[in-house]
Amino acid sequence: MIIFRKQIDGLMYSWTIYRDGRTVHASFGVDKPWMLDEDIHENTEERFSFRYQARRRMQELIAEKQADGYEEEVSPDPIPSRKEKFSFRRRMMFLGYGLIGAGLFPILTPWSLSPYVILMLAVLPFIMSLTSGKMLPFWVKAVCFISYVLIDISYKEALDVQYLDAGLLIATGVFLYMYMTVKRQRIES
C-alpha cells in the first residue's frame, strides 16, 4: 500500500494505491471534506489479465502522482489479507504432500528418484520460506533452510546411505504439513 499526500490551501489531499494480485485499487480523498462544497472522494479499481500488467500500472500511477507533486508517505508493511493467507497455506500444504510423496516413492517402489529431482524438491521449501514474508515465523524458515542444507550435503557426500534423501524429504514434508495444520486449527478456533 502506497500513500501519497499533498497540502493545498490548508487541506490535505491524499491518494492511496495498492495492488491485490491482478487488481489495482486507487482511492482519492481529503482530510477535511466539510470545508469543500462538493464531494471529491473517488475510488477506482482496475483489473488486469496478468500480474505484470498490474505491477506496471502501479508504477505508472506512482510516477503520475509524484509528477503532480504528491509526496509518498512511509507506511508500515501491510498485513497479508485472509485470501493471501489461505492461498499460501494451501500451497505449503500441497508442497508438504509432494515432499512426503517424493520421499515415499523410492522407499515403496524399486525405482529411485534422480538426485537432481531430490535437490530441486529440497530447494522448493527453502525458496517458498524465503518469499513468504511474514506468513512464516523465522524458526520455520530456519528448519526449511537446515533441511535444504542437509539434503544438499547428503546428495554430495553421503551417496552410500540408501534412503537418507527420502527420509529428509519425508521429515520436511511432515513438518510443513503439521505446522500448517496446527496453524489452521489455531486460526479457526
mmCIF file of C-alpha atoms in Angstrom:
data_model
loop_
_atom_site.group_PDB
_atom_site.id
_atom_site.type_symbol
_atom_site.label_atom_id
_atom_site.label_comp_id
_atom_site.label_asym_id
_atom_site.label_seq_id
_atom_site.Cartn_x
_atom_site.Cartn_y
_atom_site.Cartn_z
ATOM 1 C CA MET A 1 0.000 0.000 0.000
ATOM 2 C CA ILE A 2 1.380 3.362 -1.009
ATOM 3 C CA ILE A 3 0.003 6.644 0.311
ATOM 4 C CA PHE A 4 0.643 9.995 -1.370
ATOM 5 C CA ARG A 5 -0.179 13.310 0.320
ATOM 6 C CA LYS A 6 -0.220 16.910 -0.853
ATOM 7 C CA GLN A 7 -1.265 20.013 1.055
ATOM 8 C CA ILE A 8 -3.115 22.771 -0.800
ATOM 9 C CA ASP A 9 -4.754 25.769 0.953
ATOM 10 C CA GLY A 10 -4.822 24.065 4.360
ATOM 11 C CA LEU A 11 -6.367 20.865 3.018
ATOM 12 C CA MET A 12 -4.511 17.575 2.854
ATOM 13 C CA TYR A 13 -5.264 15.687 -0.373
ATOM 14 C CA SER A 14 -4.283 12.044 -0.402
ATOM 15 C CA TRP A 15 -4.100 9.108 -2.802
ATOM 16 C CA THR A 16 -3.937 5.521 -1.563
ATOM 17 C CA ILE A 17 -2.763 2.995 -4.146
ATOM 18 C CA TYR A 18 -2.394 -0.739 -3.633
ATOM 19 C CA ARG A 19 -2.302 -3.928 -5.649
ATOM 20 C CA ASP A 20 -4.122 -7.133 -4.752
ATOM 21 C CA GLY A 21 -2.985 -9.800 -7.202
ATOM 22 C CA ARG A 22 -4.105 -8.681 -10.654
ATOM 23 C CA THR A 23 -6.234 -5.777 -9.374
ATOM 24 C CA VAL A 24 -5.012 -2.211 -8.739
ATOM 25 C CA HIS A 25 -7.042 -0.099 -6.309
ATOM 26 C CA ALA A 26 -6.701 3.683 -6.097
ATOM 27 C CA SER A 27 -8.558 5.890 -3.639
ATOM 28 C CA PHE A 28 -8.575 9.685 -3.512
ATOM 29 C CA GLY A 29 -9.728 11.740 -0.560
ATOM 30 C CA VAL A 30 -9.430 14.878 1.557
ATOM 31 C CA ASP A 31 -8.786 15.080 5.295
ATOM 32 C CA LYS A 32 -11.453 17.798 5.897
ATOM 33 C CA PRO A 33 -14.236 17.210 3.349
ATOM 34 C CA TRP A 34 -16.698 19.575 5.096
ATOM 35 C CA MET A 35 -14.560 22.554 4.035
ATOM 36 C CA LEU A 36 -15.337 21.840 0.371
ATOM 37 C CA ASP A 37 -18.648 22.472 -1.379
ATOM 38 C CA GLU A 38 -18.567 19.199 -3.294
ATOM 39 C CA ASP A 39 -17.710 15.591 -2.557
ATOM 40 C CA ILE A 40 -14.447 14.751 -4.288
ATOM 41 C CA HIS A 41 -13.903 11.285 -2.854
ATOM 42 C CA GLU A 42 -13.020 8.808 -5.612
ATOM 43 C CA ASN A 43 -12.352 5.045 -5.695
ATOM 44 C CA THR A 44 -11.132 3.185 -8.755
ATOM 45 C CA GLU A 45 -10.440 -0.473 -9.359
ATOM 46 C CA GLU A 46 -8.640 -1.771 -12.418
ATOM 47 C CA ARG A 47 -8.418 -5.480 -13.235
ATOM 48 C CA PHE A 48 -5.749 -6.951 -15.476
ATOM 49 C CA SER A 49 -5.196 -10.300 -17.153
ATOM 50 C CA PHE A 50 -1.672 -10.716 -15.796
ATOM 51 C CA ARG A 51 0.133 -9.646 -12.630
ATOM 52 C CA TYR A 52 2.933 -7.928 -14.532
ATOM 53 C CA GLN A 53 0.333 -5.599 -16.118
ATOM 54 C CA ALA A 54 -0.928 -4.677 -12.646
ATOM 55 C CA ARG A 55 2.630 -4.039 -11.420
ATOM 56 C CA ARG A 56 3.324 -1.860 -14.466
ATOM 57 C CA ARG A 57 0.094 0.138 -13.926
ATOM 58 C CA MET A 58 1.007 0.596 -10.270
ATOM 59 C CA GLN A 59 4.388 2.039 -11.298
ATOM 60 C CA GLU A 60 2.634 4.357 -13.780
ATOM 61 C CA LEU A 61 0.264 5.636 -11.067
ATOM 62 C CA ILE A 62 3.174 6.236 -8.715
ATOM 63 C CA ALA A 63 5.022 8.214 -11.399
ATOM 64 C CA GLU A 64 1.874 10.262 -12.172
ATOM 65 C CA LYS A 65 1.316 11.185 -8.519
ATOM 66 C CA GLN A 66 4.947 12.131 -7.988
ATOM 67 C CA ALA A 67 4.817 14.295 -11.128
ATOM 68 C CA ASP A 68 1.704 16.021 -9.721
ATOM 69 C CA GLY A 69 3.647 16.992 -6.598
ATOM 70 C CA TYR A 70 2.372 14.378 -4.171
ATOM 71 C CA GLU A 71 4.835 13.123 -1.591
ATOM 72 C CA GLU A 72 4.989 9.456 -0.678
ATOM 73 C CA GLU A 73 4.249 8.680 2.934
ATOM 74 C CA VAL A 74 6.234 5.896 4.523
ATOM 75 C CA SER A 75 3.818 3.226 5.687
ATOM 76 C CA PRO A 76 4.450 0.025 7.640
ATOM 77 C CA ASP A 77 4.477 -3.362 5.918
ATOM 78 C CA PRO A 78 0.943 -4.407 5.042
ATOM 79 C CA ILE A 79 -0.638 -7.322 6.849
ATOM 80 C CA PRO A 80 -1.476 -10.164 4.431
ATOM 81 C CA SER A 81 -5.173 -10.485 3.648
ATOM 82 C CA ARG A 82 -7.228 -13.524 4.575
ATOM 83 C CA LYS A 83 -7.266 -14.641 0.930
ATOM 84 C CA GLU A 84 -3.466 -14.410 0.665
ATOM 85 C CA LYS A 85 -3.033 -16.376 3.897
ATOM 86 C CA PHE A 86 -5.422 -19.076 2.693
ATOM 87 C CA SER A 87 -3.715 -19.466 -0.697
ATOM 88 C CA PHE A 88 -0.276 -19.537 0.948
ATOM 89 C CA ARG A 89 -1.391 -22.181 3.444
ATOM 90 C CA ARG A 90 -2.870 -24.263 0.626
ATOM 91 C CA ARG A 91 0.385 -24.049 -1.383
ATOM 92 C CA MET A 92 2.521 -25.002 1.613
ATOM 93 C CA MET A 93 0.287 -27.971 2.479
ATOM 94 C CA PHE A 94 0.423 -29.106 -1.155
ATOM 95 C CA LEU A 95 4.213 -28.808 -1.017
ATOM 96 C CA GLY A 96 4.204 -30.905 2.172
ATOM 97 C CA TYR A 97 2.140 -33.588 0.413
ATOM 98 C CA GLY A 98 4.518 -33.502 -2.556
ATOM 99 C CA LEU A 99 7.598 -33.868 -0.364
ATOM 100 C CA ILE A 100 6.053 -36.799 1.511
ATOM 101 C CA GLY A 101 5.100 -38.466 -1.778
ATOM 102 C CA ALA A 102 8.533 -37.893 -3.290
ATOM 103 C CA GLY A 103 10.158 -39.327 -0.180
ATOM 104 C CA LEU A 104 7.913 -42.400 -0.168
ATOM 105 C CA PHE A 105 8.426 -43.081 -3.872
ATOM 106 C CA PRO A 106 11.931 -44.627 -3.643
ATOM 107 C CA ILE A 107 11.051 -46.467 -0.432
ATOM 108 C CA LEU A 108 7.881 -48.121 -1.738
ATOM 109 C CA THR A 109 8.936 -48.788 -5.318
ATOM 110 C CA PRO A 110 12.032 -50.425 -6.796
ATOM 111 C CA TRP A 111 12.887 -47.216 -8.681
ATOM 112 C CA SER A 112 14.765 -44.266 -7.260
ATOM 113 C CA LEU A 113 14.476 -40.565 -7.933
ATOM 114 C CA SER A 114 17.212 -38.708 -9.710
ATOM 115 C CA PRO A 115 19.467 -36.789 -7.310
ATOM 116 C CA TYR A 116 18.693 -33.646 -9.298
ATOM 117 C CA VAL A 117 14.946 -34.100 -8.676
ATOM 118 C CA ILE A 118 15.585 -34.572 -4.961
ATOM 119 C CA LEU A 119 17.768 -31.463 -4.899
ATOM 120 C CA MET A 120 15.074 -29.428 -6.676
ATOM 121 C CA LEU A 121 12.470 -30.684 -4.202
ATOM 122 C CA ALA A 122 14.761 -29.592 -1.369
ATOM 123 C CA VAL A 123 15.120 -26.126 -2.882
ATOM 124 C CA LEU A 124 11.337 -25.572 -3.151
ATOM 125 C CA PRO A 125 10.528 -25.253 0.591
ATOM 126 C CA PHE A 126 13.645 -23.142 1.042
ATOM 127 C CA ILE A 127 12.569 -20.708 -1.688
ATOM 128 C CA MET A 128 8.936 -20.662 -0.535
ATOM 129 C CA SER A 129 10.015 -19.923 3.030
ATOM 130 C CA LEU A 130 12.245 -17.075 1.849
ATOM 131 C CA THR A 131 9.472 -15.496 -0.232
ATOM 132 C CA SER A 132 6.786 -15.966 2.399
ATOM 133 C CA GLY A 133 7.373 -12.602 4.040
ATOM 134 C CA LYS A 134 5.585 -12.515 7.393
ATOM 135 C CA MET A 135 3.489 -15.616 6.764
ATOM 136 C CA LEU A 136 6.033 -17.967 8.358
ATOM 137 C CA PRO A 137 7.973 -17.347 11.570
ATOM 138 C CA PHE A 138 11.752 -17.302 11.495
ATOM 139 C CA TRP A 139 12.171 -20.716 13.116
ATOM 140 C CA VAL A 140 10.121 -22.414 10.365
ATOM 141 C CA LYS A 141 12.268 -20.691 7.747
ATOM 142 C CA ALA A 142 15.352 -21.906 9.629
ATOM 143 C CA VAL A 143 14.073 -25.502 9.617
ATOM 144 C CA CYS A 144 13.460 -25.318 5.843
ATOM 145 C CA PHE A 145 16.980 -23.944 5.342
ATOM 146 C CA ILE A 146 18.543 -26.655 7.537
ATOM 147 C CA SER A 147 16.578 -29.302 5.639
ATOM 148 C CA TYR A 148 17.861 -27.921 2.337
ATOM 149 C CA VAL A 149 21.459 -27.912 3.600
ATOM 150 C CA LEU A 150 21.195 -31.486 4.919
ATOM 151 C CA ILE A 151 19.722 -32.777 1.657
ATOM 152 C CA ASP A 152 22.406 -30.930 -0.298
ATOM 153 C CA ILE A 153 25.155 -32.427 1.885
ATOM 154 C CA SER A 154 23.651 -35.914 1.638
ATOM 155 C CA TYR A 155 23.442 -35.507 -2.143
ATOM 156 C CA LYS A 156 27.124 -34.584 -2.396
ATOM 157 C CA GLU A 157 28.762 -36.539 0.406
ATOM 158 C CA ALA A 158 26.639 -39.487 1.593
ATOM 159 C CA LEU A 159 25.748 -41.296 -1.621
ATOM 160 C CA ASP A 160 26.127 -44.718 0.024
ATOM 161 C CA VAL A 161 23.361 -44.102 2.611
ATOM 162 C CA GLN A 162 20.385 -45.597 0.820
ATOM 163 C CA TYR A 163 17.291 -43.698 1.999
ATOM 164 C CA LEU A 164 18.760 -40.584 3.613
ATOM 165 C CA ASP A 165 17.391 -38.182 0.973
ATOM 166 C CA ALA A 166 13.978 -39.820 1.088
ATOM 167 C CA GLY A 167 13.910 -39.642 4.879
ATOM 168 C CA LEU A 168 14.831 -35.964 4.870
ATOM 169 C CA LEU A 169 12.156 -35.195 2.252
ATOM 170 C CA ILE A 170 9.533 -37.061 4.294
ATOM 171 C CA ALA A 171 10.604 -35.310 7.511
ATOM 172 C CA THR A 172 10.433 -31.868 5.882
ATOM 173 C CA GLY A 173 7.065 -32.635 4.276
ATOM 174 C CA VAL A 174 5.574 -33.905 7.552
ATOM 175 C CA PHE A 175 6.950 -30.877 9.388
ATOM 176 C CA LEU A 176 5.426 -28.398 6.902
ATOM 177 C CA TYR A 177 2.121 -30.248 6.792
ATOM 178 C CA MET A 178 1.856 -30.477 10.597
ATOM 179 C CA TYR A 179 2.855 -26.838 11.102
ATOM 180 C CA MET A 180 0.293 -25.579 8.596
ATOM 181 C CA THR A 181 -2.429 -27.854 10.037
ATOM 182 C CA VAL A 182 -1.792 -26.687 13.604
ATOM 183 C CA LYS A 183 -1.692 -23.073 12.435
ATOM 184 C CA ARG A 184 -5.031 -23.511 10.637
ATOM 185 C CA GLN A 185 -6.606 -25.041 13.749
ATOM 186 C CA ARG A 186 -5.337 -22.131 15.866
ATOM 187 C CA ILE A 187 -6.770 -19.608 13.412
ATOM 188 C CA GLU A 188 -10.170 -21.319 13.160
ATOM 189 C CA SER A 189 -10.616 -21.637 16.937
#
